[in-house]
Each structure stands twice: as structure tokens, then as C-alpha cells.
Amino acid sequence: MTAERASRRSSDELRELLLETARREYAEKGYAGASNRDVVRAAGVTSSVLYRHFPSKADLFAEAVLAPFVRGFEQNGLDWLDQLAEPLDDEALMRQFIRDIYLNIREHRNVLEPLMLGPGELSTAAVAQLKAVVERLFKQLRFMTELEARRRGWFSEEGADMVIRMLVGMVMGISAFGWLILPDGEDESDPEAVIDNMVKIGLWGIARHPPADRGDGPR
């Protein structure tokens, strides 16, 4: 694409072009390896166009990578709200929670994988934005969990925050490293079976006691 063709695009089209290009660059090179110059060159636009939409690399990263990820977590909250009037049973609610997070991370893992290398991959500004986003998500999840704990008699609200963080950590770990941890290809060939096992672990752990039927425990 030439700069002349790009200049005929609307502001919204240029913004989306930059975001799509940034996602590809981050997926291929990682955050540290992909410069704004790379994004500009691949998108066929000028640097002034990029900086008009995204004043810094951290801003571009937040919109290109974090925003789609956050929307997936927001869907988790919407799904939870839908069942408040007619509550799902414990297993169905846990499945909804884990499935939403697992599939969301799998969908974006080609871009999120560099984050697994740790904060050294990101700039200080990007780390700060990422931490702020994650803490906001955990605040939402903690509210949901505390309300359900009271309604369902799962456990004391004390310690709910760490329970949620451990549960999300399990789902994120399997989502990112299923290729290494799980039997060969299982996460790709049968994701529902992987989700089913995480649901069983989640139900046992969040209740803080084994299920009544030991035969129904995790495989």
C-alpha cells in the first residue's frame, strides 16, 4: 500500500489498519522487537499518521493488544449478569467462567505470548498499563466471586481475591503453555475436554473441599 492510497482512507480505517498491523508485528517480533517504524512501514503510512492516533508505543500496544483481551473479559461479566435472575448451577457457572477466559486467551495468544517472557519484554509505560488493566479485571472478578460465594455458600469472602487469582493463573497457564503441558495436541484437538478438567479442579478448589462423589473428581 502506498502512502497516497493510505491518505485516502478515513481516520477510522487508518486507525484499524494501524492496529491490525501492530498486532501482526508484535506477534512476529514481540513488543520489544517491533518498533513503531516497523508498524509504519508495514502499514504504508507516515509516522505522523501513527502518532496522530497513538502518541506513544505504549498507547498503540494498549489498543492493539490489551483492548481486545479486555473485551473478552468483559464478556465474562456480561455472561455472569445474564444468569443473575435465574442462576446457573455451580458447575455450569464455573464452566462459563473458565470457558470465557480460556477461549479469550487462546484467541489472542499469538500476540500475548511475548508477555509470558515477563516485564523485561515491555517498556515501563506498557507494564504500568498492563498492570492497571489486569487489576481492574481482577476487581470485577472479585466482585462477582464474592457475590456468588454469599449466594451459594461456597466459602468465606475472606481470601476470595487470591482464589480468583490462582484460578485465572491456571487457565492462563494452560491457555499459553498447553502445547507443552498437555498430551500432544490435546488442547487443539479437544479444547472442551481441557475446559472440563479445569472446571472440575475449579469446583473442588473454590469449595475448598472434595466433591461428595470422589469418582467425579478431576481425571
PDB file of C-alpha atoms in Angstrom:
ATOM      1  CA  MET A   1       0.000   0.000   0.000  1.00  0.00           C
ATOM      2  CA  THR A   2       1.361   3.418  -0.924  1.00  0.00           C
ATOM      3  CA  ALA A   3       1.178   6.462   1.316  1.00  0.00           C
ATOM      4  CA  GLU A   4      -1.052   8.080  -1.316  1.00  0.00           C
ATOM      5  CA  ARG A   5      -3.588   5.247  -1.124  1.00  0.00           C
ATOM      6  CA  ALA A   6      -3.450   5.274   2.680  1.00  0.00           C
ATOM      7  CA  SER A   7      -4.121   9.013   2.722  1.00  0.00           C
ATOM      8  CA  ARG A   8      -7.469   8.418   1.014  1.00  0.00           C
ATOM      9  CA  ARG A   9      -8.651   6.232   3.866  1.00  0.00           C
ATOM     10  CA  SER A  10     -10.880   7.624   6.581  1.00  0.00           C
ATOM     11  CA  SER A  11      -9.490   8.254  10.043  1.00  0.00           C
ATOM     12  CA  ASP A  12     -11.273   5.148  11.396  1.00  0.00           C
ATOM     13  CA  GLU A  13      -9.905   2.998   8.569  1.00  0.00           C
ATOM     14  CA  LEU A  14      -6.378   4.231   9.202  1.00  0.00           C
ATOM     15  CA  ARG A  15      -6.722   3.546  12.908  1.00  0.00           C
ATOM     16  CA  GLU A  16      -7.874  -0.025  12.276  1.00  0.00           C
ATOM     17  CA  LEU A  17      -5.108  -0.533   9.712  1.00  0.00           C
ATOM     18  CA  LEU A  18      -2.517   0.528  12.268  1.00  0.00           C
ATOM     19  CA  LEU A  19      -3.985  -1.742  14.942  1.00  0.00           C
ATOM     20  CA  GLU A  20      -4.068  -4.782  12.654  1.00  0.00           C
ATOM     21  CA  THR A  21      -0.516  -4.101  11.505  1.00  0.00           C
ATOM     22  CA  ALA A  22       0.719  -3.638  15.078  1.00  0.00           C
ATOM     23  CA  ARG A  23      -0.830  -6.951  16.138  1.00  0.00           C
ATOM     24  CA  ARG A  24       0.994  -8.749  13.327  1.00  0.00           C
ATOM     25  CA  GLU A  25       4.283  -7.038  14.141  1.00  0.00           C
ATOM     26  CA  TYR A  26       4.007  -7.808  17.876  1.00  0.00           C
ATOM     27  CA  ALA A  27       3.061 -11.424  17.152  1.00  0.00           C
ATOM     28  CA  GLU A  28       6.042 -11.893  14.840  1.00  0.00           C
ATOM     29  CA  LYS A  29       8.696  -9.878  16.686  1.00  0.00           C
ATOM     30  CA  GLY A  30       7.426  -9.352  20.216  1.00  0.00           C
ATOM     31  CA  TYR A  31       6.776  -5.974  21.780  1.00  0.00           C
ATOM     32  CA  ALA A  32      10.439  -5.065  22.196  1.00  0.00           C
ATOM     33  CA  GLY A  33      11.397  -6.224  18.707  1.00  0.00           C
ATOM     34  CA  ALA A  34       8.628  -4.405  16.832  1.00  0.00           C
ATOM     35  CA  SER A  35       9.263  -0.681  16.534  1.00  0.00           C
ATOM     36  CA  ASN A  36       6.784   1.992  15.574  1.00  0.00           C
ATOM     37  CA  ARG A  37       8.883   2.436  12.444  1.00  0.00           C
ATOM     38  CA  ASP A  38       8.196  -1.219  11.563  1.00  0.00           C
ATOM     39  CA  VAL A  39       4.461  -0.645  12.021  1.00  0.00           C
ATOM     40  CA  VAL A  40       4.507   2.499   9.869  1.00  0.00           C
ATOM     41  CA  ARG A  41       6.452   0.778   7.123  1.00  0.00           C
ATOM     42  CA  ALA A  42       4.253  -2.325   7.083  1.00  0.00           C
ATOM     43  CA  ALA A  43       1.046  -0.247   7.107  1.00  0.00           C
ATOM     44  CA  GLY A  44       2.283   2.038   4.338  1.00  0.00           C
ATOM     45  CA  VAL A  45       1.591   5.255   6.227  1.00  0.00           C
ATOM     46  CA  THR A  46       3.687   8.111   7.553  1.00  0.00           C
ATOM     47  CA  SER A  47       4.900   8.449  11.120  1.00  0.00           C
ATOM     48  CA  SER A  48       2.678  11.500  11.569  1.00  0.00           C
ATOM     49  CA  VAL A  49      -0.392   9.360  10.863  1.00  0.00           C
ATOM     50  CA  LEU A  50       0.654   6.846  13.525  1.00  0.00           C
ATOM     51  CA  TYR A  51       1.375   9.470  16.177  1.00  0.00           C
ATOM     52  CA  ARG A  52      -1.839  11.313  15.444  1.00  0.00           C
ATOM     53  CA  HIS A  53      -3.746   8.195  16.510  1.00  0.00           C
ATOM     54  CA  PHE A  54      -1.307   6.755  19.059  1.00  0.00           C
ATOM     55  CA  PRO A  55       1.046   9.248  20.760  1.00  0.00           C
ATOM     56  CA  SER A  56       3.334   6.506  22.131  1.00  0.00           C
ATOM     57  CA  LYS A  57       4.240   2.885  21.578  1.00  0.00           C
ATOM     58  CA  ALA A  58       2.571   2.029  24.891  1.00  0.00           C
ATOM     59  CA  ASP A  59      -0.681   3.601  23.647  1.00  0.00           C
ATOM     60  CA  LEU A  60      -0.507   1.576  20.441  1.00  0.00           C
ATOM     61  CA  PHE A  61       0.180  -1.605  22.417  1.00  0.00           C
ATOM     62  CA  ALA A  62      -2.728  -0.930  24.763  1.00  0.00           C
ATOM     63  CA  GLU A  63      -5.197  -0.512  21.895  1.00  0.00           C
ATOM     64  CA  ALA A  64      -3.819  -3.261  19.669  1.00  0.00           C
ATOM     65  CA  VAL A  65      -3.267  -5.968  22.273  1.00  0.00           C
ATOM     66  CA  LEU A  66      -4.915  -5.129  25.583  1.00  0.00           C
ATOM     67  CA  ALA A  67      -8.233  -3.755  24.319  1.00  0.00           C
ATOM     68  CA  PRO A  68      -9.336  -6.980  22.511  1.00  0.00           C
ATOM     69  CA  PHE A  69      -8.165  -9.005  25.515  1.00  0.00           C
ATOM     70  CA  VAL A  70     -10.167  -6.822  27.898  1.00  0.00           C
ATOM     71  CA  ARG A  71     -13.296  -7.106  25.744  1.00  0.00           C
ATOM     72  CA  GLY A  72     -13.096 -10.872  26.166  1.00  0.00           C
ATOM     73  CA  PHE A  73     -13.034 -10.488  29.955  1.00  0.00           C
ATOM     74  CA  GLU A  74     -15.917  -8.034  29.758  1.00  0.00           C
ATOM     75  CA  GLN A  75     -17.932 -10.740  28.004  1.00  0.00           C
ATOM     76  CA  ASN A  76     -17.367 -12.891  31.075  1.00  0.00           C
ATOM     77  CA  GLY A  77     -19.034 -10.199  33.169  1.00  0.00           C
ATOM     78  CA  LEU A  78     -21.956  -9.892  30.735  1.00  0.00           C
ATOM     79  CA  ASP A  79     -22.493 -13.659  30.743  1.00  0.00           C
ATOM     80  CA  TRP A  80     -22.490 -13.596  34.543  1.00  0.00           C
ATOM     81  CA  LEU A  81     -25.079 -10.798  34.636  1.00  0.00           C
ATOM     82  CA  ASP A  82     -27.350 -12.784  32.312  1.00  0.00           C
ATOM     83  CA  GLN A  83     -27.668 -15.583  34.866  1.00  0.00           C
ATOM     84  CA  LEU A  84     -28.372 -13.471  37.959  1.00  0.00           C
ATOM     85  CA  ALA A  85     -32.153 -13.676  37.652  1.00  0.00           C
ATOM     86  CA  GLU A  86     -32.088 -17.432  37.019  1.00  0.00           C
ATOM     87  CA  PRO A  87     -28.794 -18.636  38.488  1.00  0.00           C
ATOM     88  CA  LEU A  88     -26.860 -21.392  36.777  1.00  0.00           C
ATOM     89  CA  ASP A  89     -25.867 -24.379  38.878  1.00  0.00           C
ATOM     90  CA  ASP A  90     -22.334 -24.373  40.268  1.00  0.00           C
ATOM     91  CA  GLU A  91     -20.799 -26.480  37.509  1.00  0.00           C
ATOM     92  CA  ALA A  92     -22.434 -24.526  34.680  1.00  0.00           C
ATOM     93  CA  LEU A  93     -21.325 -21.214  36.229  1.00  0.00           C
ATOM     94  CA  MET A  94     -17.744 -22.432  36.647  1.00  0.00           C
ATOM     95  CA  ARG A  95     -17.735 -23.731  33.075  1.00  0.00           C
ATOM     96  CA  GLN A  96     -18.931 -20.377  31.754  1.00  0.00           C
ATOM     97  CA  PHE A  97     -16.266 -18.547  33.750  1.00  0.00           C
ATOM     98  CA  ILE A  98     -13.371 -20.783  32.712  1.00  0.00           C
ATOM     99  CA  ARG A  99     -14.506 -21.221  29.119  1.00  0.00           C
ATOM    100  CA  ASP A 100     -14.772 -17.460  28.518  1.00  0.00           C
ATOM    101  CA  ILE A 101     -11.257 -16.813  29.848  1.00  0.00           C
ATOM    102  CA  TYR A 102      -9.663 -19.851  28.196  1.00  0.00           C
ATOM    103  CA  LEU A 103     -11.062 -19.192  24.722  1.00  0.00           C
ATOM    104  CA  ASN A 104     -10.329 -15.470  25.010  1.00  0.00           C
ATOM    105  CA  ILE A 105      -6.642 -16.097  25.752  1.00  0.00           C
ATOM    106  CA  ARG A 106      -6.382 -18.765  23.048  1.00  0.00           C
ATOM    107  CA  GLU A 107      -7.828 -16.348  20.515  1.00  0.00           C
ATOM    108  CA  HIS A 108      -5.216 -13.688  21.301  1.00  0.00           C
ATOM    109  CA  ARG A 109      -2.295 -15.852  22.403  1.00  0.00           C
ATOM    110  CA  ASN A 110      -0.171 -15.171  19.303  1.00  0.00           C
ATOM    111  CA  VAL A 111       0.055 -11.561  20.480  1.00  0.00           C
ATOM    112  CA  LEU A 112       0.000 -12.251  24.221  1.00  0.00           C
ATOM    113  CA  GLU A 113       2.720 -14.909  24.173  1.00  0.00           C
ATOM    114  CA  PRO A 114       5.581 -12.360  24.348  1.00  0.00           C
ATOM    115  CA  LEU A 115       4.113 -11.148  27.651  1.00  0.00           C
ATOM    116  CA  MET A 116       4.823 -14.566  29.135  1.00  0.00           C
ATOM    117  CA  LEU A 117       8.507 -13.700  28.928  1.00  0.00           C
ATOM    118  CA  GLY A 118       7.970 -11.223  31.734  1.00  0.00           C
ATOM    119  CA  PRO A 119       8.063  -7.456  32.169  1.00  0.00           C
ATOM    120  CA  GLY A 120      11.511  -7.237  30.584  1.00  0.00           C
ATOM    121  CA  GLU A 121       9.831  -7.538  27.186  1.00  0.00           C
ATOM    122  CA  LEU A 122       7.798  -4.375  27.752  1.00  0.00           C
ATOM    123  CA  SER A 123       8.532  -0.729  28.364  1.00  0.00           C
ATOM    124  CA  THR A 124       7.865   0.744  31.798  1.00  0.00           C
ATOM    125  CA  ALA A 125       4.792   2.551  30.446  1.00  0.00           C
ATOM    126  CA  ALA A 126       3.423  -0.631  28.865  1.00  0.00           C
ATOM    127  CA  VAL A 127       3.960  -2.598  32.098  1.00  0.00           C
ATOM    128  CA  ALA A 128       2.080   0.073  34.050  1.00  0.00           C
ATOM    129  CA  GLN A 129      -0.830  -0.019  31.581  1.00  0.00           C
ATOM    130  CA  LEU A 130      -0.909  -3.814  31.610  1.00  0.00           C
ATOM    131  CA  LYS A 131      -0.938  -3.978  35.418  1.00  0.00           C
ATOM    132  CA  ALA A 132      -3.704  -1.376  35.619  1.00  0.00           C
ATOM    133  CA  VAL A 133      -5.835  -3.329  33.160  1.00  0.00           C
ATOM    134  CA  VAL A 134      -5.298  -6.645  34.943  1.00  0.00           C
ATOM    135  CA  GLU A 135      -6.063  -5.177  38.362  1.00  0.00           C
ATOM    136  CA  ARG A 136      -9.279  -3.683  37.003  1.00  0.00           C
ATOM    137  CA  LEU A 137     -10.263  -7.098  35.649  1.00  0.00           C
ATOM    138  CA  PHE A 138      -9.500  -8.779  38.977  1.00  0.00           C
ATOM    139  CA  LYS A 139     -11.602  -6.194  40.776  1.00  0.00           C
ATOM    140  CA  GLN A 140     -14.537  -7.140  38.541  1.00  0.00           C
ATOM    141  CA  LEU A 141     -13.937 -10.865  39.030  1.00  0.00           C
ATOM    142  CA  ARG A 142     -13.583 -10.446  42.799  1.00  0.00           C
ATOM    143  CA  PHE A 143     -16.933  -8.657  42.992  1.00  0.00           C
ATOM    144  CA  MET A 144     -18.597 -11.449  41.007  1.00  0.00           C
ATOM    145  CA  THR A 145     -16.992 -14.143  43.146  1.00  0.00           C
ATOM    146  CA  GLU A 146     -17.837 -12.549  46.484  1.00  0.00           C
ATOM    147  CA  LEU A 147     -21.479 -12.169  45.500  1.00  0.00           C
ATOM    148  CA  GLU A 148     -21.703 -15.770  44.299  1.00  0.00           C
ATOM    149  CA  ALA A 149     -19.900 -17.006  47.423  1.00  0.00           C
ATOM    150  CA  ARG A 150     -22.583 -15.412  49.585  1.00  0.00           C
ATOM    151  CA  ARG A 151     -25.443 -16.680  47.428  1.00  0.00           C
ATOM    152  CA  ARG A 152     -24.139 -20.222  47.098  1.00  0.00           C
ATOM    153  CA  GLY A 153     -22.377 -20.709  50.432  1.00  0.00           C
ATOM    154  CA  TRP A 154     -19.120 -21.612  48.704  1.00  0.00           C
ATOM    155  CA  PHE A 155     -16.663 -20.188  51.183  1.00  0.00           C
ATOM    156  CA  SER A 156     -15.931 -17.165  53.319  1.00  0.00           C
ATOM    157  CA  GLU A 157     -15.435 -13.978  51.297  1.00  0.00           C
ATOM    158  CA  GLU A 158     -12.095 -13.620  53.060  1.00  0.00           C
ATOM    159  CA  GLY A 159      -9.391 -14.825  50.698  1.00  0.00           C
ATOM    160  CA  ALA A 160     -11.607 -14.644  47.604  1.00  0.00           C
ATOM    161  CA  ASP A 161      -9.116 -12.425  45.819  1.00  0.00           C
ATOM    162  CA  MET A 162      -6.317 -14.992  45.974  1.00  0.00           C
ATOM    163  CA  VAL A 163      -8.661 -17.832  44.992  1.00  0.00           C
ATOM    164  CA  ILE A 164      -9.615 -15.946  41.831  1.00  0.00           C
ATOM    165  CA  ARG A 165      -6.006 -15.098  41.006  1.00  0.00           C
ATOM    166  CA  MET A 166      -4.951 -18.744  41.347  1.00  0.00           C
ATOM    167  CA  LEU A 167      -7.877 -19.918  39.222  1.00  0.00           C
ATOM    168  CA  VAL A 168      -7.170 -17.384  36.482  1.00  0.00           C
ATOM    169  CA  GLY A 169      -3.475 -18.297  36.695  1.00  0.00           C
ATOM    170  CA  MET A 170      -4.340 -21.940  35.995  1.00  0.00           C
ATOM    171  CA  VAL A 171      -6.471 -21.022  32.985  1.00  0.00           C
ATOM    172  CA  MET A 172      -3.846 -18.614  31.613  1.00  0.00           C
ATOM    173  CA  GLY A 173      -1.082 -21.178  32.080  1.00  0.00           C
ATOM    174  CA  ILE A 174      -2.965 -23.883  30.197  1.00  0.00           C
ATOM    175  CA  SER A 175      -4.007 -21.404  27.514  1.00  0.00           C
ATOM    176  CA  ALA A 176      -0.441 -20.244  26.923  1.00  0.00           C
ATOM    177  CA  PHE A 177       1.513 -23.443  27.549  1.00  0.00           C
ATOM    178  CA  GLY A 178      -0.978 -26.179  26.717  1.00  0.00           C
ATOM    179  CA  TRP A 179       1.268 -27.157  23.801  1.00  0.00           C
ATOM    180  CA  LEU A 180       3.967 -28.029  26.342  1.00  0.00           C
ATOM    181  CA  ILE A 181       1.978 -29.222  29.380  1.00  0.00           C
ATOM    182  CA  LEU A 182      -0.858 -31.255  27.877  1.00  0.00           C
ATOM    183  CA  PRO A 183      -0.656 -34.559  25.998  1.00  0.00           C
ATOM    184  CA  ASP A 184       0.404 -33.926  22.422  1.00  0.00           C
ATOM    185  CA  GLY A 185      -2.170 -31.824  20.606  1.00  0.00           C
ATOM    186  CA  GLU A 186      -4.943 -32.261  23.180  1.00  0.00           C
ATOM    187  CA  ASP A 187      -5.519 -28.539  23.677  1.00  0.00           C
ATOM    188  CA  GLU A 188      -6.000 -28.103  19.922  1.00  0.00           C
ATOM    189  CA  SER A 189      -7.995 -31.245  19.117  1.00  0.00           C
ATOM    190  CA  ASP A 190     -10.419 -31.161  22.040  1.00  0.00           C
ATOM    191  CA  PRO A 191     -10.449 -27.827  23.917  1.00  0.00           C
ATOM    192  CA  GLU A 192     -13.769 -28.718  25.584  1.00  0.00           C
ATOM    193  CA  ALA A 193     -12.122 -31.705  27.286  1.00  0.00           C
ATOM    194  CA  VAL A 194      -9.401 -29.398  28.610  1.00  0.00           C
ATOM    195  CA  ILE A 195     -12.053 -26.959  29.848  1.00  0.00           C
ATOM    196  CA  ASP A 196     -13.948 -29.839  31.500  1.00  0.00           C
ATOM    197  CA  ASN A 197     -10.907 -30.819  33.555  1.00  0.00           C
ATOM    198  CA  MET A 198     -10.260 -27.236  34.628  1.00  0.00           C
ATOM    199  CA  VAL A 199     -13.913 -26.909  35.657  1.00  0.00           C
ATOM    200  CA  LYS A 200     -13.579 -29.936  37.933  1.00  0.00           C
ATOM    201  CA  ILE A 201     -10.427 -28.545  39.518  1.00  0.00           C
ATOM    202  CA  GLY A 202     -12.081 -25.145  39.899  1.00  0.00           C
ATOM    203  CA  LEU A 203     -15.169 -26.578  41.574  1.00  0.00           C
ATOM    204  CA  TRP A 204     -13.121 -28.614  44.030  1.00  0.00           C
ATOM    205  CA  GLY A 205     -10.772 -25.759  44.829  1.00  0.00           C
ATOM    206  CA  ILE A 206     -13.320 -22.980  45.143  1.00  0.00           C
ATOM    207  CA  ALA A 207     -15.437 -25.045  47.544  1.00  0.00           C
ATOM    208  CA  ARG A 208     -12.261 -25.875  49.500  1.00  0.00           C
ATOM    209  CA  HIS A 209     -13.323 -29.457  49.973  1.00  0.00           C
ATOM    210  CA  PRO A 210     -13.577 -32.525  47.717  1.00  0.00           C
ATOM    211  CA  PRO A 211     -16.867 -33.173  45.888  1.00  0.00           C
ATOM    212  CA  ALA A 212     -19.206 -35.614  47.616  1.00  0.00           C
ATOM    213  CA  ASP A 213     -18.684 -38.160  44.842  1.00  0.00           C
ATOM    214  CA  ARG A 214     -14.949 -38.810  44.695  1.00  0.00           C
ATOM    215  CA  GLY A 215     -15.485 -40.571  41.371  1.00  0.00           C
ATOM    216  CA  ASP A 216     -16.435 -37.246  39.822  1.00  0.00           C
ATOM    217  CA  GLY A 217     -13.111 -35.602  40.675  1.00  0.00           C
ATOM    218  CA  PRO A 218     -10.555 -34.392  38.147  1.00  0.00           C
ATOM    219  CA  ARG A 219      -9.348 -37.010  35.705  1.00  0.00           C
TER     220      ARG A 219
END
